[in-house]
mmCIF file of C-alpha atoms in Angstrom:
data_model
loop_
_atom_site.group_PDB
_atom_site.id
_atom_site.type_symbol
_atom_site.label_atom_id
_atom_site.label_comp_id
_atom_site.label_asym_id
_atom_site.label_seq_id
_atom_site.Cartn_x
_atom_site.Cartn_y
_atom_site.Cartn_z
ATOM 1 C CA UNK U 34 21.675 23.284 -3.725
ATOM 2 C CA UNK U 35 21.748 24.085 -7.782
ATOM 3 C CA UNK U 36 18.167 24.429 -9.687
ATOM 4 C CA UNK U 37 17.346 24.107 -13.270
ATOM 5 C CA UNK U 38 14.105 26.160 -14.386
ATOM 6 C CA UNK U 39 11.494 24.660 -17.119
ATOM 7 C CA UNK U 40 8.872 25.975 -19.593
ATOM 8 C CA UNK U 41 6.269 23.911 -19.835
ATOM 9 C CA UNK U 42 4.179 23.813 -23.033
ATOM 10 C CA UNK U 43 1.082 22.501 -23.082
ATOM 11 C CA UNK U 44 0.454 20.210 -26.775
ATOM 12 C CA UNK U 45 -2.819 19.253 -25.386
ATOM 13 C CA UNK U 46 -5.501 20.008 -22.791
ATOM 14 C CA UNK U 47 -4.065 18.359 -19.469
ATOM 15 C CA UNK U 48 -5.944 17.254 -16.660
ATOM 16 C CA UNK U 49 -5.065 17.366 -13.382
ATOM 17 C CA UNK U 50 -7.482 16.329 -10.980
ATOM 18 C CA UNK U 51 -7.705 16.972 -7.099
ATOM 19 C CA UNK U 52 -7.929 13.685 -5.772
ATOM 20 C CA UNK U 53 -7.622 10.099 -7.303
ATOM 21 C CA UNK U 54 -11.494 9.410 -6.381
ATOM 22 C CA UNK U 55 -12.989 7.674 -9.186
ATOM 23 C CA UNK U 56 -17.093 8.815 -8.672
ATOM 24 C CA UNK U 57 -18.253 11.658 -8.613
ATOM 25 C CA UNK U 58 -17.194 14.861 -10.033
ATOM 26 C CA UNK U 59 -13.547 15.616 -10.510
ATOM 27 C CA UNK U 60 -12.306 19.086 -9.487
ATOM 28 C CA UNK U 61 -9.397 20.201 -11.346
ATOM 29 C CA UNK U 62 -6.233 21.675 -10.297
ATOM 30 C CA UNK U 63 -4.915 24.924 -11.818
ATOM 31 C CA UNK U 64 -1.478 24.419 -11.441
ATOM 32 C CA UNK U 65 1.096 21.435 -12.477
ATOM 33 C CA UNK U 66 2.244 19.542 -9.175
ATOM 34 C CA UNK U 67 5.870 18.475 -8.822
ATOM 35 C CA UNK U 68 4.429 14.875 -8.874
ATOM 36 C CA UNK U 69 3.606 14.783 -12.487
ATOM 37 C CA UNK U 70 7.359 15.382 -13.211
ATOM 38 C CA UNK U 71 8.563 13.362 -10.992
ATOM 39 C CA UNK U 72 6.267 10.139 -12.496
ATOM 40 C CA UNK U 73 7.356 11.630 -15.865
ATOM 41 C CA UNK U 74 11.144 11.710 -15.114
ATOM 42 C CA UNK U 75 10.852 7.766 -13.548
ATOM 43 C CA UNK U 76 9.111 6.575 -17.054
ATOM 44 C CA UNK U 77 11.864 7.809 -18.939
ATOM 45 C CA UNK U 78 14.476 7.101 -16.169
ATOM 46 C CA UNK U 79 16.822 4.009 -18.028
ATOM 47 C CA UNK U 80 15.974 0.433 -15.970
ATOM 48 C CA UNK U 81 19.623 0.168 -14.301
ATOM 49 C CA UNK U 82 18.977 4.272 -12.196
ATOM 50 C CA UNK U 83 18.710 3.717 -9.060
ATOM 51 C CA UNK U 84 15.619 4.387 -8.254
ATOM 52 C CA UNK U 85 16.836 5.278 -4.477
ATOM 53 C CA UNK U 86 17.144 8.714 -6.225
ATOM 54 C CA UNK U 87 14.100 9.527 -6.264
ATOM 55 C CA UNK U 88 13.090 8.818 -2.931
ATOM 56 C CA UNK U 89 16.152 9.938 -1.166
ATOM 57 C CA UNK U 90 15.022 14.076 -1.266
ATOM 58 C CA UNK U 91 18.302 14.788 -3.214
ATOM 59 C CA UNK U 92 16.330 15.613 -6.301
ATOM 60 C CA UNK U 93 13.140 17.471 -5.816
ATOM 61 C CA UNK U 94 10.141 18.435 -8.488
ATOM 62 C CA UNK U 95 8.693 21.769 -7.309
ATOM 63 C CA UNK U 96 5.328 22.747 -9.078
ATOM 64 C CA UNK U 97 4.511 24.213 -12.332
ATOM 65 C CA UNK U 98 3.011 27.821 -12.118
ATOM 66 C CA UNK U 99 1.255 29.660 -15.172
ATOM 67 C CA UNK U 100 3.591 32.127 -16.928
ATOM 68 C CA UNK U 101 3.130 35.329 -18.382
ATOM 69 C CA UNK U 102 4.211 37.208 -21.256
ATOM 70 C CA UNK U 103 6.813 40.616 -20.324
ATOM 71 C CA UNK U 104 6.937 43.300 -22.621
ATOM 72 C CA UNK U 105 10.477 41.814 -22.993
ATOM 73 C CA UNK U 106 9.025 39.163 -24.396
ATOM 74 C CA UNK U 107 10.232 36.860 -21.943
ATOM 75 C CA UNK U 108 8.277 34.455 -19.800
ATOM 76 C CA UNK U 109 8.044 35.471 -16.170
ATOM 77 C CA UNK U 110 6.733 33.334 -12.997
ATOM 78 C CA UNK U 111 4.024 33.512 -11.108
ATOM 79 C CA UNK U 112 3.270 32.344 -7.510
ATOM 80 C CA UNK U 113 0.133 31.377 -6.002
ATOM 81 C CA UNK U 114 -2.515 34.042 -4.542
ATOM 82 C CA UNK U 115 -1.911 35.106 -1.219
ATOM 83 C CA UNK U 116 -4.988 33.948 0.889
ATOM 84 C CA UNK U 117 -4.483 37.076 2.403
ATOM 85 C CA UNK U 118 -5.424 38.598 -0.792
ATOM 86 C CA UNK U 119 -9.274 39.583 -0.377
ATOM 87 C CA UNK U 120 -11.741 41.571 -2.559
ATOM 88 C CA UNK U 121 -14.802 43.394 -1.571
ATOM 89 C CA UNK U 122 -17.379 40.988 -1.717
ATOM 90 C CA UNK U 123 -20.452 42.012 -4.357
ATOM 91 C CA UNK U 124 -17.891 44.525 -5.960
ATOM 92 C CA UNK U 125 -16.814 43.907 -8.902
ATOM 93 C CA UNK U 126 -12.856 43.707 -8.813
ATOM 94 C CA UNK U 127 -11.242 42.758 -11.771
ATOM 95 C CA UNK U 128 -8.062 45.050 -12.818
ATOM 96 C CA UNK U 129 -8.487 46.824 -9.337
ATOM 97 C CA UNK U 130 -5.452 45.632 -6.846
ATOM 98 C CA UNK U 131 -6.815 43.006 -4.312
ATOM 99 C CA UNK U 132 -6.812 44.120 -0.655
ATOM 100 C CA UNK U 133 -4.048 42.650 1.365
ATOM 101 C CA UNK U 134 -5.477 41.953 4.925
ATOM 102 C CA UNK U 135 -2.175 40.949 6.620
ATOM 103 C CA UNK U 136 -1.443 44.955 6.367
ATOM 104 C CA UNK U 137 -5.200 46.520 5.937
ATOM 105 C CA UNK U 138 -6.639 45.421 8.784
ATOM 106 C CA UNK U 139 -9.756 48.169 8.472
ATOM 107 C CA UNK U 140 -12.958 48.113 5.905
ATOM 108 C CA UNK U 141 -15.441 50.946 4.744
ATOM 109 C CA UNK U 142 -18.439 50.258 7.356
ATOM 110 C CA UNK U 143 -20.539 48.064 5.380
ATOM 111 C CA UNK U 144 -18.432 46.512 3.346
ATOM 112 C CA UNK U 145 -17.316 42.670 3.807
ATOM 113 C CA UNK U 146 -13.754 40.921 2.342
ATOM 114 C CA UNK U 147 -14.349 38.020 0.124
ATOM 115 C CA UNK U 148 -11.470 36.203 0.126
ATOM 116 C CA UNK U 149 -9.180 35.158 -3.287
ATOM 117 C CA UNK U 150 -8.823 31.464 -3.412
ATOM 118 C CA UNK U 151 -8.256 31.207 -7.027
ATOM 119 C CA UNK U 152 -5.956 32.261 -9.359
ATOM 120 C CA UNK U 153 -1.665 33.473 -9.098
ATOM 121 C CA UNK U 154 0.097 36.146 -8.851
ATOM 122 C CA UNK U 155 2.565 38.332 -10.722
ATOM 123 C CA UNK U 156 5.644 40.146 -9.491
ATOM 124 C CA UNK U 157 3.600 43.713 -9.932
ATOM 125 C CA UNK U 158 0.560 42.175 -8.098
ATOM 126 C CA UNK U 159 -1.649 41.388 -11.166
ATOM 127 C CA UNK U 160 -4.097 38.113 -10.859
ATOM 128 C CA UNK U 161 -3.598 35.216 -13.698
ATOM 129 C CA UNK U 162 -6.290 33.118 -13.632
ATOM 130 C CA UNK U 163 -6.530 29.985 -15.603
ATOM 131 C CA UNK U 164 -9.901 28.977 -17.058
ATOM 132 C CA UNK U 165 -10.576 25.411 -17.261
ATOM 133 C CA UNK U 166 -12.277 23.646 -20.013
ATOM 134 C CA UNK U 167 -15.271 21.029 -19.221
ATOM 135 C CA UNK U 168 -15.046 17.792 -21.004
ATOM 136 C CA UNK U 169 -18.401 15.320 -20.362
ATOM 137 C CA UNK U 170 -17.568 11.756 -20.965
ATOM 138 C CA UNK U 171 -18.882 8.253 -20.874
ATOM 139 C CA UNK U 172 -18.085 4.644 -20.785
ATOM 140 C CA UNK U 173 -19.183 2.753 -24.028
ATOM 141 C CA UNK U 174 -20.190 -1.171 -23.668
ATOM 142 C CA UNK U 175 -18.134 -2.907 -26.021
ATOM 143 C CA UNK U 176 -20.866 -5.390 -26.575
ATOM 144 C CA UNK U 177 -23.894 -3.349 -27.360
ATOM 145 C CA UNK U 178 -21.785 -0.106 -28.172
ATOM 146 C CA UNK U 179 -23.579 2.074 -26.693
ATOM 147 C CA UNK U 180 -22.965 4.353 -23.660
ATOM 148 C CA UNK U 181 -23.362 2.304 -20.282
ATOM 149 C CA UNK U 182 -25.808 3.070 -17.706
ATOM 150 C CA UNK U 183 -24.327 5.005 -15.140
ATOM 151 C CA UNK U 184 -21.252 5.581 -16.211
ATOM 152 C CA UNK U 185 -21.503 9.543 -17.209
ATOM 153 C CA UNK U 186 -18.558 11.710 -15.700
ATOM 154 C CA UNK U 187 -16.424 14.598 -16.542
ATOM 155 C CA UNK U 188 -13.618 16.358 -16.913
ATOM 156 C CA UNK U 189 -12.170 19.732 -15.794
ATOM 157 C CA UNK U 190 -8.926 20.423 -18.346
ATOM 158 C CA UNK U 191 -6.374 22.855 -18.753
ATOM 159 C CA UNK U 192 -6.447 23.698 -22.334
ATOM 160 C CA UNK U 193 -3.672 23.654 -24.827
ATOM 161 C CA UNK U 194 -1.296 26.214 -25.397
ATOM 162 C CA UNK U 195 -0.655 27.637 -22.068
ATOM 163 C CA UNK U 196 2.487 27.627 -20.409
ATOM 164 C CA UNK U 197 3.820 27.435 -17.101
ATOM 165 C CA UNK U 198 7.465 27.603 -15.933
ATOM 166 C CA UNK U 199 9.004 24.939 -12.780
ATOM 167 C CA UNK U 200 12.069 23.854 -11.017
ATOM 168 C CA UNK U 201 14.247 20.675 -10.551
ATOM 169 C CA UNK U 202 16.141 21.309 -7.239
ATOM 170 C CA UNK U 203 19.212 18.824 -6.771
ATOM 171 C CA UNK U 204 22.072 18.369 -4.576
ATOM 172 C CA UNK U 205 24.573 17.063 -7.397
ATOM 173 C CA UNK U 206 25.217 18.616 -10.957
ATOM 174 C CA UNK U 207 25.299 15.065 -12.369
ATOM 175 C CA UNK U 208 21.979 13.899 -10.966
ATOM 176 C CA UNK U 209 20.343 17.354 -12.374
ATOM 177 C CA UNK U 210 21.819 16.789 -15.589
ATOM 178 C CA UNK U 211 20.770 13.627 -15.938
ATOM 179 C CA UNK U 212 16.963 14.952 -14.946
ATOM 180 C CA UNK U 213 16.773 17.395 -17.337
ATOM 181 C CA UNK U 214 17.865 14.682 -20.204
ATOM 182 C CA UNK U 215 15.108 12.770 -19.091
ATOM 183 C CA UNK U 216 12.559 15.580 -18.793
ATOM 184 C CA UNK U 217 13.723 18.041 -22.297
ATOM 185 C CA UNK U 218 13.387 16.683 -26.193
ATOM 186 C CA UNK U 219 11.110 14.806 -26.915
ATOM 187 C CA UNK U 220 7.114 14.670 -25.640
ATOM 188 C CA UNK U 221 5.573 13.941 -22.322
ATOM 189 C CA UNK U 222 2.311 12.688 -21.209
ATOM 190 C CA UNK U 223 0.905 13.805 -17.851
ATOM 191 C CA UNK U 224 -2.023 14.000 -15.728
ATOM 192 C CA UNK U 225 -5.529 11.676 -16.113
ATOM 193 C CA UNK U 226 -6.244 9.896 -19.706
ATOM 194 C CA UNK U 227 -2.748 10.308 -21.167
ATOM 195 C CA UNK U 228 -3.286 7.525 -22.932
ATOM 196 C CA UNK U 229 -6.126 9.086 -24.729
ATOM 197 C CA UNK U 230 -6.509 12.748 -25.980
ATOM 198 C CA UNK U 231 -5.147 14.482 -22.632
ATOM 199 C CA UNK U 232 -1.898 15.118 -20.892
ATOM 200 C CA UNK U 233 0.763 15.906 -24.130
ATOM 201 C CA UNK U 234 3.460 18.638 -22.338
ATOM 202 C CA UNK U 235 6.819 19.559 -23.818
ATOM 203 C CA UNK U 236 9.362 20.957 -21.227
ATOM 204 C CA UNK U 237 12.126 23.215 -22.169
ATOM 205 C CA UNK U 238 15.700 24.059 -19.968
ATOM 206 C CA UNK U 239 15.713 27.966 -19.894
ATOM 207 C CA UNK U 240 17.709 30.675 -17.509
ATOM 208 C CA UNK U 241 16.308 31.813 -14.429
ATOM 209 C CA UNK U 242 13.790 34.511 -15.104
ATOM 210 C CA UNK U 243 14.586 38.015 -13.234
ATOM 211 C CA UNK U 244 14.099 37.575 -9.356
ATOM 212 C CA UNK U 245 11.021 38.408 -7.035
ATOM 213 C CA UNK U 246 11.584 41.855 -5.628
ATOM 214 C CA UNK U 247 12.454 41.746 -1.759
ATOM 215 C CA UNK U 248 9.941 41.607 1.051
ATOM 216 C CA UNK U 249 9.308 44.997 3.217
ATOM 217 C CA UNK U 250 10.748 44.364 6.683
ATOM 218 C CA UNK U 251 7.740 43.732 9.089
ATOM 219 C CA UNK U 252 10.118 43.902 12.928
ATOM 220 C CA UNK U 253 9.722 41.641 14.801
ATOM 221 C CA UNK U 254 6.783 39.520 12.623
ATOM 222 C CA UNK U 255 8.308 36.649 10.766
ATOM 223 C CA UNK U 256 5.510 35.859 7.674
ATOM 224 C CA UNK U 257 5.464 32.317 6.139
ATOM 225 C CA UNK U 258 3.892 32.104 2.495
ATOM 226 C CA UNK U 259 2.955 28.963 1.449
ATOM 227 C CA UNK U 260 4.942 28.332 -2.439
ATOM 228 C CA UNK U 261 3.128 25.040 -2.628
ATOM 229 C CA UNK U 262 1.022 22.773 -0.286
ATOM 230 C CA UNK U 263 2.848 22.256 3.589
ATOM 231 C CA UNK U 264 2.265 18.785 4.977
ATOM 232 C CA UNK U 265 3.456 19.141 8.592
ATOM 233 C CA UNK U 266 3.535 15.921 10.864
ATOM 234 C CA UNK U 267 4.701 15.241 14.359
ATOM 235 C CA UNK U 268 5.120 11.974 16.106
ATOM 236 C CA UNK U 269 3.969 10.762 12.859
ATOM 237 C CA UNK U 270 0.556 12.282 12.426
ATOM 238 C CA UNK U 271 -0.746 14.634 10.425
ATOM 239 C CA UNK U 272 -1.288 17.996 12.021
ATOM 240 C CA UNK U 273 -2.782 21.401 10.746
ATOM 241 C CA UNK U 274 -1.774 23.612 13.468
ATOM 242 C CA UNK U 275 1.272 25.336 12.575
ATOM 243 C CA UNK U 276 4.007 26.097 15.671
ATOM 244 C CA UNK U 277 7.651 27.772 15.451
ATOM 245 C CA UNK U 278 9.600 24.869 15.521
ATOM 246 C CA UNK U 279 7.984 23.921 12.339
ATOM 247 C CA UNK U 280 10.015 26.400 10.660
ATOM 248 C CA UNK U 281 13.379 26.399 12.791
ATOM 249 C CA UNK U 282 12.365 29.549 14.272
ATOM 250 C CA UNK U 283 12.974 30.470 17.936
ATOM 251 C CA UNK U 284 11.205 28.964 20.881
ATOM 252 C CA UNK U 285 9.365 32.549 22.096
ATOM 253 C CA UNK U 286 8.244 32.824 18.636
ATOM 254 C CA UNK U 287 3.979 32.793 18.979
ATOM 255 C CA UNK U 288 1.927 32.468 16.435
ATOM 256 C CA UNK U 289 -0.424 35.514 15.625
ATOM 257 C CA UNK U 290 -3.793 34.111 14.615
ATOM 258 C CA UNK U 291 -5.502 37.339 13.555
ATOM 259 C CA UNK U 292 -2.327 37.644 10.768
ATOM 260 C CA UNK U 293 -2.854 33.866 9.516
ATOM 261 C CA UNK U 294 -5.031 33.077 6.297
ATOM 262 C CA UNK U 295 -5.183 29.256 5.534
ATOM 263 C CA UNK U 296 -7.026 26.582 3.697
ATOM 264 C CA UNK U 297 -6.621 22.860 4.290
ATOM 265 C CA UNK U 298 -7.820 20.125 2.162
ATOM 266 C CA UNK U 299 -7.240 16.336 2.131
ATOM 267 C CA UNK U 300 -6.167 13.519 -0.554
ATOM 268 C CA UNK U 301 -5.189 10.533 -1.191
ATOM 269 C CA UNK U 302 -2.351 10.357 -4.064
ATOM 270 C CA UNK U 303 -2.735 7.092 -6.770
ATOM 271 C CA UNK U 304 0.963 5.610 -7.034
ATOM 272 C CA UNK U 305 1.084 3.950 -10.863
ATOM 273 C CA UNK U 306 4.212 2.119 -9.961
ATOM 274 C CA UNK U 307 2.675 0.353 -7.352
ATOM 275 C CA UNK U 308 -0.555 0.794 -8.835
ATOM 276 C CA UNK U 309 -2.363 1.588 -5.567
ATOM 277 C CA UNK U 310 -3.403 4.508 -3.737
ATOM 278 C CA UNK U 311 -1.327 5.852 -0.886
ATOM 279 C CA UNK U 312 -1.351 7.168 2.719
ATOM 280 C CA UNK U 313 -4.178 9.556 2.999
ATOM 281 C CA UNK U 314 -2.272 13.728 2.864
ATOM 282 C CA UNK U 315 -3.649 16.164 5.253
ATOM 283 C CA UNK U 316 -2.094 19.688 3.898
ATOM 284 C CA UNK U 317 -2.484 23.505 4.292
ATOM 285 C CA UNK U 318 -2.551 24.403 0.954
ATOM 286 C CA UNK U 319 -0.619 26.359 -1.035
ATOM 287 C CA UNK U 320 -0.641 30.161 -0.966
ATOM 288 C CA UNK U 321 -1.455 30.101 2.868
ATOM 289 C CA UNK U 322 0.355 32.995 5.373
ATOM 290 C CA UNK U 323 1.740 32.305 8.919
ATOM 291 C CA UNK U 324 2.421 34.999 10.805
ATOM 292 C CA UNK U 325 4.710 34.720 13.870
ATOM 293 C CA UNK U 326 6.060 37.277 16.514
ATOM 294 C CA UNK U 327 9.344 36.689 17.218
ATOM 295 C CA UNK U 328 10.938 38.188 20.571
ATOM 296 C CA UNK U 329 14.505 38.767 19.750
ATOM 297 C CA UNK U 330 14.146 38.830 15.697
ATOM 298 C CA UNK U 331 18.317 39.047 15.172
ATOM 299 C CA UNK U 332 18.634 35.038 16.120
ATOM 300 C CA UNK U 333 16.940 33.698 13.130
#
């Protein structure tokens, strides 16, 4: 497997919401999901690619992550918060490390965790949080022009100017190549309203930043993060109860409840090619920990 890394530079606010539901209010994601450079890389893909490429798994769109500045002056990655990252709740915490409860697993009496759901994580620990912008809108009746009745919604954005770094993953030098033509000089559009005033990215080839430092050794407990949102199915359903065999690991490996922190949440993705919405996603999302105990930890 070879990887190319990206900056991504936000021209223009860019909305990404968390469902393709069309009433209501629309919840915005923080991050950049691997599907918006996917659909970007197949509108600039030439009419004669295959497009059995894409579907095949052989080139893969991980997601976009804030970065931050080094004193280098180089842009580093971040990675999402750990849910088992908690604060103290009614305290304020900001510039304080959060409280990891996969290793603290004892409070001050009277004092409750609050849990981080929000927000990345640097390589020294620090919280990034990205603060999104509010954008009220309506639909105008072309014969009266004025604003129609009942048509009032809005917008969570992320604003302009922020950057956030992502991978191409590929199993052939060619096919990455030809990716990162598509994807590097000249402007994108992404996200909801890119026809309009949203959604103008510019994406960047750069080297690999430095990597993360190495995990501590934990024995015989084998912990799963979550680098993006896990959709596990068996017999083709959905399911949202992890097990070992989900990740190759032994068959005595148990899973320690009391050591997992996850979040689900459910969607169903809008497909412009086939302009239609898909098969409805259950996930655990992204920044979840699985904890198993492993029996014999040297056969993984």
């Amino acid at each position: 497997m070879i990887e190319q890394w990206f900056s991504v530079e936000l021209l223009s606010d860019v909305v990404v919401t968390a469902d393709a539901a069309t009433a209501g209010g629309h919840t915005g994601l923080d991050y950049l999901p691997g599907s918006l450079f996917l659909g970007a890389a197949v509108s600039q893909a030439e009419p004669s690619f295959n497009p059995q490429w894409f579907l095949s798994g052989q080139l893969r769109f991980l997601d976009g992550f804030p970065a931050v500045q080094s004193k280098a002056s180089a842009m580093q990655p971040t990675m999402p918060i750990p849910l088992a990252y908690h604060t103290v709740k009614g305290q304020e915490w900001k510039g304080l490390q959060p409280l990891n409860l996969l290793t603290k697993t004892d409070m001050e009496p009277g004092k409750q965790p609050q849990q981080l759901r929000t927000g990345f994580m640097t390589v020294d620990g620090g919280v990034v949080e990205i603060e999104h912008t509010y954008h009220m809108k309506t639909a105008i009746d072309p014969a009266s022009r004025r604003a129609k009745d009942g048509q009032l919604f809005g917008y969570q954005s992320i604003p302009a100017g922020v950057f956030y770094l992502t991978r191409i993953q590929a199993d052939d030098a060619a096919l990455l190549a030809q990716a990162t033509a598509w994807l590097t000089g000249h402007v994108l559009h992404v996200g909801r309203s890119r026809s309009a005033e949203y959604g103008a990215i510019r994406m960047t080839a750069i080297t690999p930043p430095a990597p993360s430092p190495v995990p501590q050794d934990r024995g015989n407990e084998v912990v799963c993060y979550l680098l993006s949102d896990l959709a596990l199915v068996r017999d083709g359903m959905p399911v949202l109860q992890p097990e070992a065999a989900d990740f190759h690991l032994p068959a005595g490996a148990q899973l320690v409840p009391e050591k997992c922190f996850l979040r689900t949440r459910r969607y169903t993705p809008w497909n412009g090619f086939f302009d239609a919405r898909m098969s409805e996603r259950q996930v655990l999302c992204k920044g979840g920990v699985i904890t198993f105990h492993v029996p014999e930890i040297g056969v993984i």
